[in-house]
Short mmCIF file of C-alpha atoms in Angstrom, two decimals:
data_model
loop_
_atom_site.label_atom_id
_atom_site.label_comp_id
_atom_site.label_asym_id
_atom_site.label_seq_id
_atom_site.Cartn_x
_atom_site.Cartn_y
_atom_site.Cartn_z
CA UNK E 19 0.19 0.08 -0.10
CA UNK E 20 1.27 3.62 -0.63
CA UNK E 21 2.20 6.00 1.90
CA UNK E 22 0.38 9.26 1.94
CA UNK E 23 3.74 10.58 0.20
CA UNK E 24 3.90 8.30 -2.05
CA UNK E 25 0.43 8.70 -3.25
CA UNK E 26 1.14 12.79 -3.46
CA UNK E 27 4.23 12.04 -5.51
CA UNK E 28 2.43 9.86 -7.91
CA UNK E 29 -0.84 11.41 -8.17
CA UNK E 30 0.90 14.92 -9.06
CA UNK E 31 2.91 13.38 -11.43
CA UNK E 32 -0.19 12.15 -13.13
CA UNK E 33 -1.94 15.19 -12.98
CA UNK E 34 1.22 17.07 -14.12
CA UNK E 35 1.50 14.66 -17.29
CA UNK E 36 -2.01 14.45 -18.24
CA UNK E 37 -4.10 17.14 -17.22
CA UNK E 38 -7.70 16.83 -17.36
CA UNK E 39 -10.22 19.48 -19.54
CA UNK E 40 -12.56 21.15 -17.58
CA UNK E 41 -15.49 23.72 -18.44
CA UNK E 42 -14.99 27.15 -19.16
CA UNK E 43 -17.73 28.27 -16.60
CA UNK E 44 -17.10 30.00 -13.92
CA UNK E 45 -19.82 28.22 -11.10
CA UNK E 46 -20.11 31.62 -9.22
CA UNK E 47 -21.63 33.13 -12.49
CA UNK E 48 -24.56 31.61 -11.74
CA UNK E 49 -27.68 32.99 -14.09
CA UNK E 50 -25.24 35.08 -16.04
CA UNK E 51 -22.18 32.49 -17.01
CA UNK E 52 -20.04 33.70 -19.95
CA UNK E 53 -20.84 32.78 -23.44
CA UNK E 54 -18.64 30.44 -25.35
CA UNK E 55 -16.09 32.38 -27.96
CA UNK E 56 -17.51 32.86 -31.19
CA UNK E 57 -13.91 33.67 -32.96
CA UNK E 58 -10.75 31.74 -32.64
CA UNK E 59 -8.53 33.78 -30.74
CA UNK E 60 -4.35 33.08 -31.33
CA UNK E 61 -3.72 31.59 -27.94
CA UNK E 62 -0.75 29.60 -26.72
CA UNK E 63 -1.27 27.58 -23.62
CA UNK E 64 1.64 26.31 -21.09
CA UNK E 65 1.90 24.92 -17.93
CA UNK E 66 4.48 25.85 -14.84
CA UNK E 67 5.09 23.05 -12.08
CA UNK E 68 6.32 24.28 -8.64
CA UNK E 69 8.29 21.68 -7.19
CA UNK E 70 7.76 21.04 -3.28
CA UNK E 71 5.20 23.87 -3.02
CA UNK E 72 4.48 24.95 0.48
CA UNK E 73 1.11 25.96 1.38
CA UNK E 74 0.17 28.37 4.20
CA UNK E 75 -1.60 25.55 6.31
CA UNK E 76 2.16 23.92 6.26
CA UNK E 77 1.11 21.03 3.48
CA UNK E 78 3.24 20.89 0.95
CA UNK E 79 2.55 19.37 -2.21
CA UNK E 80 5.39 17.77 -4.30
CA UNK E 81 4.21 19.29 -7.70
CA UNK E 82 1.76 22.11 -8.21
CA UNK E 83 0.74 22.63 -11.58
CA UNK E 84 -0.11 26.02 -12.75
CA UNK E 85 -1.60 25.86 -16.20
CA UNK E 86 -1.98 29.47 -18.43
CA UNK E 87 -3.18 30.96 -21.52
CA UNK E 88 -1.50 33.75 -23.04
CA UNK E 89 -2.30 36.14 -26.18
CA UNK E 90 -0.19 38.57 -28.03
CA UNK E 91 3.85 38.67 -27.49
CA UNK E 92 6.00 40.07 -24.77
CA UNK E 93 7.85 43.65 -25.38
CA UNK E 94 10.86 44.40 -24.07
CA UNK E 95 12.37 48.13 -23.33
CA UNK E 96 15.66 49.31 -23.86
CA UNK E 97 16.77 47.39 -20.25
CA UNK E 98 15.66 44.20 -21.76
CA UNK E 99 12.82 43.84 -19.58
CA UNK E 100 9.25 43.17 -20.46
CA UNK E 101 6.98 45.64 -19.87
CA UNK E 102 3.59 45.18 -21.61
CA UNK E 103 2.36 41.82 -19.51
CA UNK E 104 -1.34 42.06 -18.54
CA UNK E 105 -2.52 39.44 -15.81
CA UNK E 106 -6.22 38.78 -15.81
CA UNK E 107 -7.72 36.48 -13.07
CA UNK E 108 -10.76 34.52 -13.02
CA UNK E 109 -13.46 34.14 -10.33
CA UNK E 110 -14.22 30.99 -8.19
CA UNK E 111 -14.78 28.15 -10.12
CA UNK E 112 -13.56 30.19 -13.47
CA UNK E 113 -10.72 29.23 -15.55
CA UNK E 114 -8.34 31.63 -17.64
CA UNK E 115 -10.23 30.92 -21.06
CA UNK E 116 -13.44 32.37 -19.47
CA UNK E 117 -11.74 35.66 -20.80
CA UNK E 118 -11.95 34.52 -24.28
CA UNK E 119 -16.08 35.09 -24.02
CA UNK E 120 -17.20 37.61 -26.44
CA UNK E 121 -18.83 40.19 -24.13
CA UNK E 122 -15.02 40.38 -22.50
CA UNK E 123 -12.58 39.77 -25.40
CA UNK E 124 -14.59 41.40 -28.48
CA UNK E 125 -14.73 44.25 -26.44
CA UNK E 126 -10.74 44.36 -25.47
CA UNK E 127 -8.37 42.27 -27.20
CA UNK E 128 -9.05 43.69 -30.95
CA UNK E 129 -6.95 46.26 -33.05
CA UNK E 130 -7.13 49.55 -31.71
CA UNK E 131 -8.90 48.56 -28.65
CA UNK E 132 -7.78 49.02 -24.80
CA UNK E 133 -6.00 45.65 -24.39
CA UNK E 134 -4.91 45.39 -28.63
CA UNK E 135 -2.98 41.82 -28.47
CA UNK E 136 -0.88 43.93 -30.91
CA UNK E 137 0.56 45.80 -28.08
CA UNK E 138 0.11 43.71 -24.78
CA UNK E 139 1.05 40.32 -23.81
CA UNK E 140 -2.18 38.78 -21.88
CA UNK E 141 -1.79 36.16 -19.40
CA UNK E 142 -4.56 34.30 -18.23
CA UNK E 143 -3.89 31.84 -15.65
CA UNK E 144 -5.98 29.00 -14.28
CA UNK E 145 -5.58 29.44 -10.66
CA UNK E 146 -4.92 26.42 -8.10
CA UNK E 147 -7.85 24.39 -7.56
CA UNK E 148 -9.35 25.31 -10.71
CA UNK E 149 -9.13 24.41 -14.76
CA UNK E 150 -6.33 22.74 -15.66
CA UNK E 151 -4.23 23.29 -12.98
CA UNK E 152 -3.67 20.87 -10.09
CA UNK E 153 -6.78 20.37 -7.84
CA UNK E 154 -8.46 17.95 -5.65
CA UNK E 155 -10.34 16.00 -8.26
CA UNK E 156 -7.04 14.99 -9.82
CA UNK E 157 -6.83 12.11 -7.46
CA UNK E 158 -6.00 13.46 -3.59
CA UNK E 159 -9.64 14.90 -3.21
CA UNK E 160 -9.69 16.12 0.46
CA UNK E 161 -6.14 15.06 0.92
CA UNK E 162 -5.55 17.88 -1.59
CA UNK E 163 -3.64 20.88 0.56
CA UNK E 164 -6.19 23.33 2.05
CA UNK E 165 -5.15 26.25 -0.19
CA UNK E 166 -6.19 30.11 0.25
CA UNK E 167 -5.90 32.88 -1.80
CA UNK E 168 -2.30 33.77 -0.30
CA UNK E 169 -1.26 30.36 -1.68
CA UNK E 170 -3.05 31.43 -5.19
CA UNK E 171 -1.17 34.81 -5.40
CA UNK E 172 2.25 33.04 -4.18
CA UNK E 173 1.55 30.78 -7.17
CA UNK E 174 0.89 33.47 -9.78
CA UNK E 175 3.74 35.85 -8.54
CA UNK E 176 6.36 32.88 -9.20
CA UNK E 177 4.36 31.81 -12.45
CA UNK E 178 5.25 35.43 -13.74
CA UNK E 179 8.74 36.12 -11.83
CA UNK E 180 10.42 32.55 -12.20
CA UNK E 181 8.69 31.10 -15.19
CA UNK E 182 7.65 33.94 -17.67
CA UNK E 183 10.73 36.51 -16.36
CA UNK E 184 8.45 39.25 -15.98
CA UNK E 185 9.99 41.86 -13.08
CA UNK E 186 6.97 44.12 -13.51
CA UNK E 187 3.27 43.84 -14.55
CA UNK E 188 1.98 46.98 -16.65
CA UNK E 189 -1.73 45.82 -15.48
CA UNK E 190 -3.11 43.20 -12.76
CA UNK E 191 -6.67 43.25 -13.07
CA UNK E 192 -9.51 40.60 -11.86
CA UNK E 193 -13.05 39.46 -11.62
CA UNK E 194 -14.75 38.32 -8.31
CA UNK E 195 -11.89 36.14 -6.87
CA UNK E 196 -9.57 37.53 -9.01
CA UNK E 197 -10.83 40.82 -7.83
CA UNK E 198 -9.66 40.05 -4.20
CA UNK E 199 -6.42 38.60 -5.81
CA UNK E 200 -5.68 42.02 -6.62
CA UNK E 201 -5.91 43.65 -3.21
CA UNK E 202 -3.70 40.87 -1.93
CA UNK E 203 -1.52 41.50 -4.78
CA UNK E 204 -1.36 45.66 -3.98
CA UNK E 205 -0.34 44.45 -0.47
CA UNK E 206 1.91 41.50 -1.09
CA UNK E 207 3.56 42.92 -3.90
CA UNK E 208 3.22 46.73 -4.05
CA UNK E 209 5.67 47.22 -6.83
CA UNK E 210 5.15 44.39 -9.03
CA UNK E 211 2.47 45.98 -11.11
CA UNK E 212 2.05 49.44 -12.58
CA UNK E 213 -1.56 49.41 -12.32
CA UNK E 214 -4.36 47.33 -10.44
CA UNK E 215 -8.10 46.87 -11.69
CA UNK E 216 -10.16 44.91 -9.36
CA UNK E 217 -13.67 44.22 -10.57
CA UNK E 218 -16.71 43.05 -8.19
CA UNK E 219 -15.35 42.45 -4.74
CA UNK E 220 -14.47 44.20 -1.28
CA UNK E 221 -11.21 44.46 0.35
CA UNK E 222 -12.82 43.06 3.97
CA UNK E 223 -13.37 39.74 5.65
CA UNK E 224 -15.62 37.41 4.15
CA UNK E 225 -18.42 37.71 6.97
CA UNK E 226 -21.88 38.63 7.18
CA UNK E 227 -24.29 37.12 4.07
CA UNK E 228 -20.84 36.51 1.92
CA UNK E 229 -19.72 34.04 4.27
CA UNK E 230 -23.31 32.46 5.04
CA UNK E 231 -23.93 31.67 1.38
CA UNK E 232 -20.45 30.15 0.80
CA UNK E 233 -21.01 28.15 4.42
CA UNK E 234 -24.33 27.00 3.40
CA UNK E 235 -23.05 25.60 -0.16
CA UNK E 236 -20.16 23.92 1.70
CA UNK E 237 -22.65 22.43 4.32
CA UNK E 238 -25.20 21.29 1.73
CA UNK E 239 -22.63 19.25 -0.31
CA UNK E 240 -21.37 17.82 2.94
CA UNK E 241 -24.83 16.92 4.48
CA UNK E 242 -25.55 14.71 1.20
CA UNK E 243 -24.54 11.09 2.47
CA UNK E 244 -23.11 10.68 -1.17
CA UNK E 245 -20.29 12.79 -0.64
CA UNK E 246 -18.96 10.24 1.88
CA UNK E 247 -16.44 12.32 3.31
CA UNK E 248 -15.12 13.48 -0.18
CA UNK E 249 -14.54 9.78 -1.18
CA UNK E 250 -17.54 9.34 -3.28
CA UNK E 251 -17.80 7.41 -6.23
CA UNK E 252 -20.00 9.30 -8.22
CA UNK E 253 -21.10 13.11 -7.69
CA UNK E 254 -23.22 13.72 -4.63
CA UNK E 255 -26.23 14.76 -6.56
CA UNK E 256 -28.56 16.16 -3.85
CA UNK E 257 -25.54 17.87 -2.30
CA UNK E 258 -24.48 19.75 -6.02
CA UNK E 259 -28.20 20.73 -6.45
CA UNK E 260 -28.28 22.69 -3.25
CA UNK E 261 -24.65 24.05 -4.15
CA UNK E 262 -25.89 24.98 -7.47
CA UNK E 263 -29.05 26.44 -6.37
CA UNK E 264 -27.17 29.19 -4.16
CA UNK E 265 -24.69 29.55 -7.26
CA UNK E 266 -27.35 30.71 -9.13
CA UNK E 267 -28.90 33.09 -6.80
CA UNK E 268 -25.73 34.41 -5.80
CA UNK E 269 -24.99 35.76 -9.61
CA UNK E 270 -28.56 36.85 -10.32
CA UNK E 271 -29.23 40.41 -12.10
CA UNK E 272 -32.97 41.19 -10.96
CA UNK E 273 -33.80 43.41 -13.66
CA UNK E 274 -32.08 41.50 -16.50
CA UNK E 275 -33.75 38.10 -16.00
CA UNK E 276 -37.23 39.77 -15.52
CA UNK E 277 -36.55 41.64 -19.13
CA UNK E 278 -35.11 38.22 -20.21
CA UNK E 279 -37.91 35.90 -18.63
CA UNK E 280 -40.93 37.84 -17.98
CA UNK E 281 -43.22 34.84 -17.62
CA UNK E 282 -43.63 32.56 -14.79
CA UNK E 283 -43.17 29.22 -17.05
CA UNK E 284 -40.43 30.94 -18.79
CA UNK E 285 -38.60 31.68 -15.70
CA UNK E 286 -38.81 28.39 -14.08
CA UNK E 287 -37.45 26.51 -17.22
CA UNK E 288 -34.48 28.74 -17.71
CA UNK E 289 -33.80 28.10 -13.81
CA UNK E 290 -34.27 24.56 -14.02
CA UNK E 291 -32.10 24.33 -17.08
CA UNK E 292 -29.18 26.37 -15.45
CA UNK E 293 -29.09 24.13 -12.04
CA UNK E 294 -29.09 20.96 -14.32
CA UNK E 295 -26.14 22.39 -16.83
CA UNK E 296 -24.31 23.74 -13.47
CA UNK E 297 -24.26 20.44 -12.09
CA UNK E 298 -23.18 18.43 -15.02
CA UNK E 299 -20.14 20.52 -14.92
CA UNK E 300 -19.12 20.64 -10.86
CA UNK E 301 -17.02 18.42 -8.92
CA UNK E 302 -17.69 18.57 -5.48
CA UNK E 303 -14.61 18.81 -3.45
CA UNK E 304 -13.35 20.84 -5.89
CA UNK E 305 -16.12 23.38 -5.49
CA UNK E 306 -15.88 22.96 -1.74
CA UNK E 307 -12.39 24.00 -2.00
CA UNK E 308 -12.82 26.67 -4.27
CA UNK E 309 -15.75 28.32 -2.33
CA UNK E 310 -13.44 28.13 0.98
CA UNK E 311 -10.40 29.49 -0.17
CA UNK E 312 -11.58 32.87 0.82
CA UNK E 313 -11.75 32.11 4.58
CA UNK E 314 -8.47 33.83 5.32
CA UNK E 315 -9.00 36.51 3.04
CA UNK E 316 -8.58 39.77 4.89
CA UNK E 317 -6.71 43.05 3.15
CA UNK E 318 -8.70 45.69 5.33
CA UNK E 319 -5.95 46.37 8.12
CA UNK E 320 -3.32 46.88 5.38
CA UNK E 321 -4.91 48.68 2.54
CA UNK E 322 -2.19 51.61 2.91
CA UNK E 323 0.15 49.37 1.71
CA UNK E 324 -1.49 49.28 -1.70
CA UNK E 325 0.27 51.83 -3.65
CA UNK E 326 -0.36 51.06 -7.30
CA UNK E 327 -2.86 53.20 -8.98
CA UNK E 328 -6.18 51.48 -8.83
CA UNK E 329 -9.42 51.72 -10.59
CA UNK E 330 -11.95 49.43 -8.58
CA UNK E 331 -15.51 48.74 -10.15
CA UNK E 332 -18.36 47.22 -8.71
CA UNK E 333 -21.95 46.79 -9.77
CA UNK E 334 -25.39 47.97 -7.82
CA UNK E 335 -26.95 45.12 -8.48
CA UNK E 336 -24.46 42.98 -7.38
CA UNK E 337 -26.10 40.47 -4.68
CA UNK E 338 -22.32 39.45 -2.83
CA UNK E 339 -21.45 42.93 -3.06
CA UNK E 340 -24.47 44.92 -2.62
CA UNK E 341 -24.39 48.86 -3.37
CA UNK E 342 -24.98 50.02 0.38
CA UNK E 343 -21.88 49.11 1.96
CA UNK E 344 -19.51 51.93 2.99
CA UNK E 345 -16.52 49.59 2.41
CA UNK E 346 -15.32 51.55 -1.08
CA UNK E 347 -15.43 54.88 0.28
CA UNK E 348 -13.13 54.11 3.46
CA UNK E 349 -11.22 52.05 1.41
CA UNK E 350 -10.35 54.40 -0.83
CA UNK E 351 -9.30 57.11 1.33
CA UNK E 352 -6.71 54.98 3.05
CA UNK E 353 -5.17 53.87 -0.34
CA UNK E 354 -2.60 56.20 -2.15
CA UNK E 355 -3.91 56.59 -5.43
CA UNK E 356 -7.34 54.47 -5.66
CA UNK E 357 -10.69 55.38 -7.79
CA UNK E 358 -13.84 53.98 -7.37
CA UNK E 359 -17.02 53.48 -9.22
CA UNK E 360 -19.96 51.98 -8.81
CA UNK E 361 -22.30 50.72 -12.15
CA UNK E 362 -25.51 51.44 -12.01
CA UNK E 363 -28.04 49.07 -11.89
CA UNK E 364 -29.71 48.66 -15.33
CA UNK E 365 -31.64 45.93 -17.38
CA UNK E 366 -28.64 45.17 -19.15
CA UNK E 367 -26.21 45.08 -16.22
CA UNK E 368 -25.45 41.08 -15.45
CA UNK E 369 -25.52 41.63 -11.19
CA UNK E 370 -22.18 39.91 -9.71
CA UNK E 371 -21.51 38.87 -13.45
CA UNK E 372 -21.25 42.54 -14.83
CA UNK E 373 -17.56 42.26 -14.23
CA UNK E 374 -17.32 39.92 -17.11
CA UNK E 375 -19.17 42.39 -19.50
CA UNK E 376 -16.28 44.78 -20.62
CA UNK E 377 -18.99 47.50 -22.53
CA UNK E 378 -19.83 48.46 -18.69
CA UNK E 379 -16.10 49.40 -17.79
CA UNK E 380 -13.65 49.17 -20.47
CA UNK E 381 -13.46 52.92 -20.40
CA UNK E 382 -12.17 53.05 -17.03
CA UNK E 383 -9.79 50.76 -18.23
CA UNK E 384 -8.40 52.77 -20.70
CA UNK E 385 -8.29 55.50 -18.08
CA UNK E 386 -6.16 53.81 -15.95
CA UNK E 387 -3.59 52.73 -18.58
CA UNK E 388 -3.76 56.20 -20.09
CA UNK E 389 -3.02 57.49 -16.21
CA UNK E 390 -0.07 54.89 -15.83
CA UNK E 391 1.56 55.47 -19.14
CA UNK E 392 4.83 56.74 -17.83
CA UNK E 393 4.91 54.99 -14.66
#
């Protein structure tokens, strides 16, 4: 019988050699998931394997694989340093490839657009526990290290610095969980990026309703006898139905859904279909880890450490980050060079998922790049 250490080595090697495919739709997008790409973008993909990666929990993984997708090419300045790298960070349950969806890519990457890939080198990682990066469903299940946001940012930093050879980023932007990662980046590596653009989050501990729905999701999966302590032979269907329902509600946009599904039967049919589609793409252990990885997040005490120019965007119809919080005003006052805008609710906004619809904030991104052009 293999020891746990031997099992870790064996499973890590298997995962690195043959990464599984995963859906690109982020579960937390709920009712407003990105559409599949309408065009084929000229992407490249790669893997970076970090050896003996030590997690904040004290656990170690012999091989941690970080998968990433890129568009464009690196440009070097007179000193030979890459100066056009942009990293975009996905939300809970997503992957880097979600940023190839038309509502994002078609608004940003084309000729003359704000992130024109002939000018910028776009880096789209799959974070720990997501996509084609190492995750519990590779084989370790609940024996996979209990990663958190600090671990994710550490792996991102090592990917950029040690593997891709980047000394300083032109921009780090992130959506939802990636938004929170941007705040962690600002505090942990304040000089590493010339600009930050967090979208759809708050720089505070995950508490109140935000922690409650996450905890209920986790508890709902674990309460299903089929979960079997994480060693299930088939996905725990009832637990995943509970989880998918909570994710749907968290990602909803009331005005947009009322406009699109104005009758009782249409609304019911759509919701049921979304839950079934979501369940088919979920792994129970992966989802528990993804949702719980926010447990240690709390940049609030050290906001003054964020010195990079920051453009922070939230949406008024976001269930997870509601409009009446006073955190943005208080936070911006403590940061060196930060601006905040709340996107007004309309029948076109997508609730929490507005972060992926670039039409609502691409002008803010353009302004951020302009004001940091000479930094």
